[in-house]
Amino acid sequence: MKTEEAVDDTVLLATDGRTGLITLNRPRALNALTHPMVLRIDEALRAWEQDSAVDQVLIRGAGERGLCAGGDIRAIHDDAKAGTAASADFWRDEYRLNARIARYPKPYVALMDGIVMGGGVGVSAHGSVRVVTERSRVAMPETGIGFVPDVGGTYLLGRAPGLLGTHLALTGAAVGAADALLCGLADHFVPADRLPELTAALAGSPAGEVPAHFAGTPAPGELAGQRAWIDRCYAADTVEEIVERLLAEGDPAAKETAETILAKSPTSLKVTLTALRRARGLGSLERVLEQEFRVSCHALRAPDLVEGIRAQVVDKDRNPRWSPPALADVTDADVERFFAPLGEARELRLP
């Protein structure tokens, strides 16, 4: 028997059999996350963790366009311009939610159908059962808006095979089902038209047994065939040298990748590369999220975040004016400022 609760209709909560259902319900905004949505999901997870009638949780997106396109970046743009603390407050609760999902004691099933980007990765790819479809487009596109991968993105991408994660972090490229599986961002491929059956089956069966019954083989991806030059080029010490190696490869795909990187925020690129490499040495997701919180808060006061969102989302002229404008102009000191302590009262501390 299904029971439903919709106190805040941007997140619909229900129980179906022994499964707790979370539906992100802003389809016109590609289910982008707001602060109240994050709090609502966290509240539901805490309640279901103690509820013996709920064996597992499933998260999905309303509509057919995607699970979640990320955080509400217009709100972040406005907050950054105003110099207020709303975005830092949002990230603090969002990153706590990401950590809760990763440590959740019951199976957490994420239907990563359609667009899954930024914050959408945070509420799905840390789960224990992650399902992609032929419509999935999974990405951490932050360098294109003057930001840096967060929500545990540097943790996830840092653990991808070889240097595939570095490639995805710097380019912001979206990957399909096969490449999401290859990079460890997903566990199962299920055709989109079978998701309703899968969801229904979970009402009476353990999450660990269900996806395999609906799984298929995705269309081939691209990254496996590009792995050799990706690992060669991204092993370089700096972003500048990565670009040089890509241009020297003689492969059209590598050249196109170099051009993609050069269109991103130079500061974001250098901070992202540093954050990824430091994340590998931090160990746990919690320590990485704490680092990402520092970086995000410093990015909020840097010029490229406002400018990047303006160019991509507000004015949509797709012509950001980065500051500094070139990789060579971003110094080591510029990068280090993003990792500077916030002060004890402002730091994120996760158990």
Tab-separated table of C-alpha atoms in Angstrom:
chain	number	residue	atom	x	y	z
A	1	MET	CA	0.000	0.000	0.000
A	2	LYS	CA	1.399	3.370	-1.001
A	3	THR	CA	1.187	6.339	1.330
A	4	GLU	CA	2.135	9.836	0.230
A	5	GLU	CA	3.140	13.065	1.900
A	6	ALA	CA	3.612	16.400	0.118
A	7	VAL	CA	4.049	19.152	2.697
A	8	ASP	CA	6.534	20.810	0.333
A	9	ASP	CA	5.581	19.834	-3.197
A	10	THR	CA	9.121	20.360	-4.545
A	11	VAL	CA	9.993	17.062	-2.846
A	12	LEU	CA	7.321	14.364	-2.823
A	13	LEU	CA	7.672	11.675	-0.184
A	14	ALA	CA	5.877	8.359	-0.209
A	15	THR	CA	6.193	4.792	0.977
A	16	ASP	CA	5.417	1.928	-1.382
A	17	GLY	CA	5.562	-1.406	0.355
A	18	ARG	CA	8.874	-1.425	2.181
A	19	THR	CA	10.459	1.325	0.039
A	20	GLY	CA	10.651	4.999	0.900
A	21	LEU	CA	10.236	7.062	-2.280
A	22	ILE	CA	11.750	10.514	-2.816
A	23	THR	CA	10.656	12.372	-5.951
A	24	LEU	CA	12.364	15.652	-6.817
A	25	ASN	CA	9.448	17.655	-8.174
A	26	ARG	CA	10.610	20.738	-10.053
A	27	PRO	CA	10.455	19.337	-13.596
A	28	ARG	CA	10.361	22.750	-15.292
A	29	ALA	CA	13.658	23.577	-13.529
A	30	LEU	CA	15.114	20.129	-14.263
A	31	ASN	CA	14.519	19.348	-10.580
A	32	ALA	CA	17.283	21.736	-9.497
A	33	LEU	CA	17.876	21.601	-5.753
A	34	THR	CA	16.915	24.394	-3.389
A	35	HIS	CA	17.859	24.638	0.274
A	36	PRO	CA	14.365	23.578	1.472
A	37	MET	CA	14.563	20.531	-0.818
A	38	VAL	CA	17.886	19.475	0.709
A	39	LEU	CA	16.482	19.818	4.216
A	40	ARG	CA	13.359	17.878	3.266
A	41	ILE	CA	15.361	14.964	1.846
A	42	ASP	CA	17.626	14.884	4.881
A	43	GLU	CA	14.638	14.892	7.231
A	44	ALA	CA	13.059	11.970	5.338
A	45	LEU	CA	16.266	9.944	5.405
A	46	ARG	CA	16.686	10.464	9.145
A	47	ALA	CA	13.104	9.364	9.769
A	48	TRP	CA	13.288	6.304	7.507
A	49	GLU	CA	16.599	5.242	9.017
A	50	GLN	CA	14.732	4.618	12.297
A	51	ASP	CA	11.560	3.208	10.672
A	52	SER	CA	11.488	-0.583	10.758
A	53	ALA	CA	8.752	-0.576	8.097
A	54	VAL	CA	11.163	0.934	5.540
A	55	ASP	CA	13.874	-1.384	4.204
A	56	GLN	CA	15.268	0.813	1.419
A	57	VAL	CA	15.009	4.251	-0.182
A	58	LEU	CA	14.636	5.245	-3.840
A	59	ILE	CA	15.229	8.714	-5.304
A	60	ARG	CA	13.972	9.803	-8.730
A	61	GLY	CA	13.129	12.957	-10.656
A	62	ALA	CA	9.719	14.127	-11.839
A	63	GLY	CA	9.256	14.432	-15.596
A	64	GLU	CA	11.347	12.762	-18.269
A	65	ARG	CA	14.219	15.239	-18.652
A	66	GLY	CA	16.372	14.257	-15.709
A	67	LEU	CA	16.878	13.356	-12.087
A	68	CYS	CA	18.415	16.723	-11.192
A	69	ALA	CA	20.412	19.379	-13.044
A	70	GLY	CA	22.205	20.517	-9.868
A	71	GLY	CA	21.766	23.336	-7.402
A	72	ASP	CA	19.766	26.454	-8.091
A	73	ILE	CA	22.623	28.442	-9.576
A	74	ARG	CA	20.563	31.575	-10.185
A	75	ALA	CA	20.127	31.787	-6.424
A	76	ILE	CA	23.879	31.292	-5.966
A	77	HIS	CA	24.528	34.058	-8.525
A	78	ASP	CA	22.254	36.467	-6.658
A	79	ASP	CA	23.791	35.549	-3.301
A	80	ALA	CA	27.330	36.035	-4.601
A	81	LYS	CA	26.442	39.466	-5.978
A	82	ALA	CA	24.789	40.470	-2.716
A	83	GLY	CA	27.655	39.158	-0.580
A	84	THR	CA	25.337	37.261	1.750
A	85	ALA	CA	25.731	33.803	3.319
A	86	ALA	CA	22.771	31.920	1.835
A	87	SER	CA	24.900	29.794	-0.496
A	88	ALA	CA	27.328	28.772	2.249
A	89	ASP	CA	24.372	27.762	4.417
A	90	PHE	CA	22.937	25.750	1.522
A	91	TRP	CA	26.238	23.996	0.795
A	92	ARG	CA	26.750	23.157	4.472
A	93	ASP	CA	23.447	21.273	4.568
A	94	GLU	CA	23.851	19.847	1.071
A	95	TYR	CA	27.276	18.361	1.814
A	96	ARG	CA	25.975	16.924	5.092
A	97	LEU	CA	23.226	15.261	3.048
A	98	ASN	CA	25.803	13.881	0.591
A	99	ALA	CA	27.711	12.339	3.490
A	100	ARG	CA	24.498	10.896	4.968
A	101	ILE	CA	23.645	9.252	1.640
A	102	ALA	CA	27.100	7.697	1.369
A	103	ARG	CA	26.872	6.234	4.887
A	104	TYR	CA	23.162	5.380	4.813
A	105	PRO	CA	22.604	2.072	6.602
A	106	LYS	CA	19.798	0.967	4.278
A	107	PRO	CA	20.029	0.467	0.500
A	108	TYR	CA	19.737	3.819	-1.290
A	109	VAL	CA	18.622	3.412	-4.896
A	110	ALA	CA	19.146	6.325	-7.311
A	111	LEU	CA	17.450	6.397	-10.714
A	112	MET	CA	19.955	8.477	-12.683
A	113	ASP	CA	17.736	8.850	-15.729
A	114	GLY	CA	18.219	11.847	-18.029
A	115	ILE	CA	20.273	14.831	-16.872
A	116	VAL	CA	22.250	14.266	-13.654
A	117	MET	CA	24.639	17.125	-13.020
A	118	GLY	CA	26.357	18.822	-10.106
A	119	GLY	CA	24.113	18.538	-7.068
A	120	GLY	CA	22.187	15.812	-8.892
A	121	VAL	CA	25.344	13.700	-8.781
A	122	GLY	CA	25.575	14.456	-5.063
A	123	VAL	CA	22.137	12.982	-4.281
A	124	SER	CA	22.670	9.919	-6.492
A	125	ALA	CA	26.249	8.801	-7.093
A	126	HIS	CA	26.993	8.380	-3.372
A	127	GLY	CA	24.158	5.863	-3.136
A	128	SER	CA	24.569	2.109	-2.848
A	129	VAL	CA	22.483	1.153	-5.920
A	130	ARG	CA	22.892	3.570	-8.850
A	131	VAL	CA	20.931	3.006	-12.057
A	132	VAL	CA	21.578	4.717	-15.395
A	133	THR	CA	19.569	4.530	-18.615
A	134	GLU	CA	20.099	5.234	-22.307
A	135	ARG	CA	18.973	8.806	-21.567
A	136	SER	CA	21.492	9.454	-18.791
A	137	ARG	CA	23.855	12.400	-19.121
A	138	VAL	CA	26.049	12.569	-16.043
A	139	ALA	CA	28.393	15.512	-15.501
A	140	MET	CA	30.204	17.800	-13.115
A	141	PRO	CA	30.231	20.927	-15.338
A	142	GLU	CA	31.396	23.455	-12.743
A	143	THR	CA	34.517	24.783	-14.501
A	144	GLY	CA	32.224	26.249	-17.168
A	145	ILE	CA	30.563	28.559	-14.637
A	146	GLY	CA	33.671	29.609	-12.720
A	147	PHE	CA	33.135	27.048	-9.971
A	148	VAL	CA	34.806	23.793	-8.864
A	149	PRO	CA	33.321	20.264	-8.620
A	150	ASP	CA	31.688	19.861	-5.217
A	151	VAL	CA	29.065	17.596	-3.502
A	152	GLY	CA	31.851	15.008	-3.236
A	153	GLY	CA	32.586	15.287	-6.945
A	154	THR	CA	36.330	15.543	-6.435
A	155	TYR	CA	36.123	12.382	-4.295
A	156	LEU	CA	34.160	10.445	-6.918
A	157	LEU	CA	36.191	11.633	-9.909
A	158	GLY	CA	39.452	11.126	-8.053
A	159	ARG	CA	38.566	7.437	-7.726
A	160	ALA	CA	37.729	6.878	-11.403
A	161	PRO	CA	40.083	4.577	-13.369
A	162	GLY	CA	43.322	6.182	-14.458
A	163	LEU	CA	42.845	9.886	-15.108
A	164	LEU	CA	39.342	9.692	-16.551
A	165	GLY	CA	38.031	11.657	-13.578
A	166	THR	CA	40.499	14.475	-14.165
A	167	HIS	CA	39.350	14.627	-17.783
A	168	LEU	CA	35.701	14.881	-16.744
A	169	ALA	CA	36.416	17.437	-14.015
A	170	LEU	CA	38.379	19.841	-16.223
A	171	THR	CA	36.209	19.562	-19.337
A	172	GLY	CA	32.858	19.300	-17.561
A	173	ALA	CA	31.920	16.718	-20.192
A	174	ALA	CA	28.662	14.807	-19.792
A	175	VAL	CA	28.881	11.029	-20.119
A	176	GLY	CA	26.309	8.411	-21.010
A	177	ALA	CA	25.487	5.139	-19.321
A	178	ALA	CA	28.501	3.068	-20.402
A	179	ASP	CA	31.007	5.744	-19.412
A	180	ALA	CA	29.245	6.405	-16.100
A	181	LEU	CA	29.597	2.701	-15.332
A	182	LEU	CA	33.252	2.717	-16.408
A	183	CYS	CA	34.026	5.702	-14.169
A	184	GLY	CA	32.350	4.160	-11.129
A	185	LEU	CA	29.522	6.705	-11.061
A	186	ALA	CA	26.837	4.042	-11.566
A	187	ASP	CA	26.262	0.323	-10.974
A	188	HIS	CA	23.520	-0.865	-13.366
A	189	PHE	CA	22.123	-0.032	-16.791
A	190	VAL	CA	18.356	-0.397	-17.060
A	191	PRO	CA	16.337	0.740	-20.114
A	192	ALA	CA	14.292	3.813	-19.245
A	193	ASP	CA	10.993	2.168	-20.137
A	194	ARG	CA	11.622	-0.485	-17.471
A	195	LEU	CA	12.108	1.937	-14.584
A	196	PRO	CA	8.416	1.804	-13.555
A	197	GLU	CA	8.661	-1.990	-13.343
A	198	LEU	CA	11.858	-1.757	-11.316
A	199	THR	CA	10.258	0.741	-8.924
A	200	ALA	CA	7.205	-1.453	-8.502
A	201	ALA	CA	9.346	-4.539	-7.873
A	202	LEU	CA	11.187	-2.744	-5.063
A	203	ALA	CA	7.934	-2.459	-3.098
A	204	GLY	CA	8.223	-6.118	-2.139
A	205	SER	CA	11.817	-7.140	-2.809
A	206	PRO	CA	15.243	-6.210	-1.420
A	207	ALA	CA	17.064	-3.524	-3.411
A	208	GLY	CA	20.117	-5.727	-3.800
A	209	GLU	CA	18.147	-8.309	-5.769
A	210	VAL	CA	15.996	-6.159	-8.054
A	211	PRO	CA	18.120	-4.135	-10.538
A	212	ALA	CA	19.871	-7.189	-11.996
A	213	HIS	CA	16.501	-8.539	-13.152
A	214	PHE	CA	15.946	-5.446	-15.300
A	215	ALA	CA	19.525	-4.728	-16.338
A	216	GLY	CA	20.726	-4.694	-19.916
A	217	THR	CA	23.848	-3.717	-21.831
A	218	PRO	CA	24.287	-0.019	-22.671
A	219	ALA	CA	25.475	1.290	-26.018
A	220	PRO	CA	29.280	1.586	-26.145
A	221	GLY	CA	30.765	4.685	-24.583
A	222	GLU	CA	33.675	6.838	-25.709
A	223	LEU	CA	36.106	6.918	-22.824
A	224	ALA	CA	37.441	3.359	-23.032
A	225	GLY	CA	38.760	4.074	-26.517
A	226	GLN	CA	40.273	7.391	-25.411
A	227	ARG	CA	41.825	6.098	-22.214
A	228	ALA	CA	45.388	5.905	-23.558
A	229	TRP	CA	45.720	9.565	-24.528
A	230	ILE	CA	43.664	10.725	-21.559
A	231	ASP	CA	46.025	8.988	-19.120
A	232	ARG	CA	49.099	10.311	-20.951
A	233	CYS	CA	47.965	13.907	-21.174
A	234	TYR	CA	46.384	14.376	-17.770
A	235	ALA	CA	49.419	12.972	-15.975
A	236	ALA	CA	51.076	16.360	-16.535
A	237	ASP	CA	51.807	18.527	-13.517
A	238	THR	CA	49.882	21.632	-14.601
A	239	VAL	CA	46.800	22.544	-16.603
A	240	GLU	CA	49.013	24.363	-19.098
A	241	GLU	CA	51.047	21.212	-19.715
A	242	ILE	CA	47.890	19.104	-19.975
A	243	VAL	CA	46.675	21.393	-22.748
A	244	GLU	CA	50.062	21.251	-24.486
A	245	ARG	CA	50.049	17.455	-24.413
A	246	LEU	CA	46.489	17.313	-25.737
A	247	LEU	CA	47.387	19.570	-28.648
A	248	ALA	CA	50.496	17.494	-29.399
A	249	GLU	CA	48.613	14.172	-29.489
A	250	GLY	CA	47.599	14.438	-33.118
A	251	ASP	CA	44.186	13.014	-32.290
A	252	PRO	CA	41.203	15.213	-33.291
A	253	ALA	CA	39.384	14.260	-30.086
A	254	ALA	CA	42.376	15.346	-27.988
A	255	LYS	CA	42.594	18.661	-29.851
A	256	GLU	CA	38.887	19.256	-29.330
A	257	THR	CA	39.346	18.486	-25.643
A	258	ALA	CA	42.114	21.090	-25.388
A	259	GLU	CA	39.827	23.684	-26.951
A	260	THR	CA	37.051	22.752	-24.527
A	261	ILE	CA	39.356	23.194	-21.551
A	262	LEU	CA	40.630	26.546	-22.776
A	263	ALA	CA	37.067	27.904	-22.827
A	264	LYS	CA	36.638	27.264	-19.095
A	265	SER	CA	37.544	29.547	-16.209
A	266	PRO	CA	41.356	29.490	-15.894
A	267	THR	CA	41.148	29.888	-12.133
A	268	SER	CA	38.542	27.137	-11.800
A	269	LEU	CA	40.678	24.786	-13.885
A	270	LYS	CA	43.741	25.226	-11.704
A	271	VAL	CA	41.806	25.010	-8.450
A	272	THR	CA	39.966	21.915	-9.717
A	273	LEU	CA	43.177	20.091	-10.624
A	274	THR	CA	44.641	20.884	-7.197
A	275	ALA	CA	41.430	19.876	-5.397
A	276	LEU	CA	41.281	16.543	-7.231
A	277	ARG	CA	44.877	15.671	-6.442
A	278	ARG	CA	44.540	16.651	-2.796
A	279	ALA	CA	41.261	14.730	-2.516
A	280	ARG	CA	43.056	11.469	-3.300
A	281	GLY	CA	45.255	11.964	-0.245
A	282	LEU	CA	42.443	12.943	2.117
A	283	GLY	CA	40.956	9.467	2.264
A	284	SER	CA	37.342	9.665	3.348
A	285	LEU	CA	34.459	11.404	1.631
A	286	GLU	CA	33.906	13.507	4.759
A	287	ARG	CA	37.390	15.014	4.639
A	288	VAL	CA	36.962	15.744	0.917
A	289	LEU	CA	33.588	17.428	1.496
A	290	GLU	CA	35.205	19.615	4.152
A	291	GLN	CA	37.845	20.666	1.616
A	292	GLU	CA	35.180	21.292	-1.015
A	293	PHE	CA	33.254	23.498	1.419
A	294	ARG	CA	36.309	25.702	1.870
A	295	VAL	CA	36.827	25.921	-1.873
A	296	SER	CA	33.153	26.655	-2.559
A	297	CYS	CA	33.010	29.430	0.020
A	298	HIS	CA	36.105	31.096	-1.414
A	299	ALA	CA	34.712	30.705	-4.951
A	300	LEU	CA	31.614	32.593	-3.846
A	301	ARG	CA	33.754	35.694	-3.346
A	302	ALA	CA	35.805	35.273	-6.543
A	303	PRO	CA	34.761	37.064	-9.755
A	304	ASP	CA	34.460	34.070	-12.068
A	305	LEU	CA	31.454	32.440	-10.382
A	306	VAL	CA	29.168	35.433	-10.865
A	307	GLU	CA	30.506	35.975	-14.372
A	308	GLY	CA	30.210	32.333	-15.379
A	309	ILE	CA	26.601	32.029	-14.220
A	310	ARG	CA	25.781	35.348	-15.887
A	311	ALA	CA	27.149	34.147	-19.217
A	312	GLN	CA	25.667	30.651	-19.136
A	313	VAL	CA	22.356	31.094	-17.317
A	314	VAL	CA	21.347	34.729	-16.781
A	315	ASP	CA	22.231	36.579	-19.994
A	316	LYS	CA	23.005	33.356	-21.910
A	317	ASP	CA	25.499	35.085	-24.205
A	318	ARG	CA	27.928	32.144	-23.669
A	319	ASN	CA	30.774	34.655	-23.626
A	320	PRO	CA	32.220	34.791	-20.106
A	321	ARG	CA	34.968	37.313	-19.383
A	322	TRP	CA	37.184	35.396	-16.995
A	323	SER	CA	39.419	37.170	-14.482
A	324	PRO	CA	42.291	36.460	-14.838
A	325	PRO	CA	41.645	35.678	-18.518
A	326	ALA	CA	44.415	33.134	-19.159
A	327	LEU	CA	45.955	30.137	-17.418
A	328	ALA	CA	49.359	31.807	-17.296
A	329	ASP	CA	47.871	34.678	-15.290
A	330	VAL	CA	46.643	32.418	-12.444
A	331	THR	CA	49.416	32.123	-9.865
A	332	ASP	CA	50.030	29.417	-7.283
A	333	ALA	CA	49.072	31.973	-4.624
A	334	ASP	CA	45.752	32.558	-6.390
A	335	VAL	CA	45.042	28.838	-6.196
A	336	GLU	CA	46.124	28.482	-2.572
A	337	ARG	CA	43.653	31.154	-1.480
A	338	PHE	CA	40.804	28.756	-2.283
A	339	PHE	CA	42.126	26.243	0.267
A	340	ALA	CA	42.752	28.740	3.058
A	341	PRO	CA	41.003	28.067	6.402
A	342	LEU	CA	37.652	29.803	6.837
A	343	GLY	CA	37.989	30.223	10.585
A	344	GLU	CA	36.793	27.660	13.115
A	345	ALA	CA	33.258	29.029	13.347
A	346	ARG	CA	32.726	28.771	9.599
A	347	GLU	CA	34.386	25.441	8.752
A	348	LEU	CA	32.333	22.387	7.841
A	349	ARG	CA	32.996	19.558	10.301
A	350	LEU	CA	31.632	16.121	9.464
A	351	PRO	CA	31.857	13.089	11.766
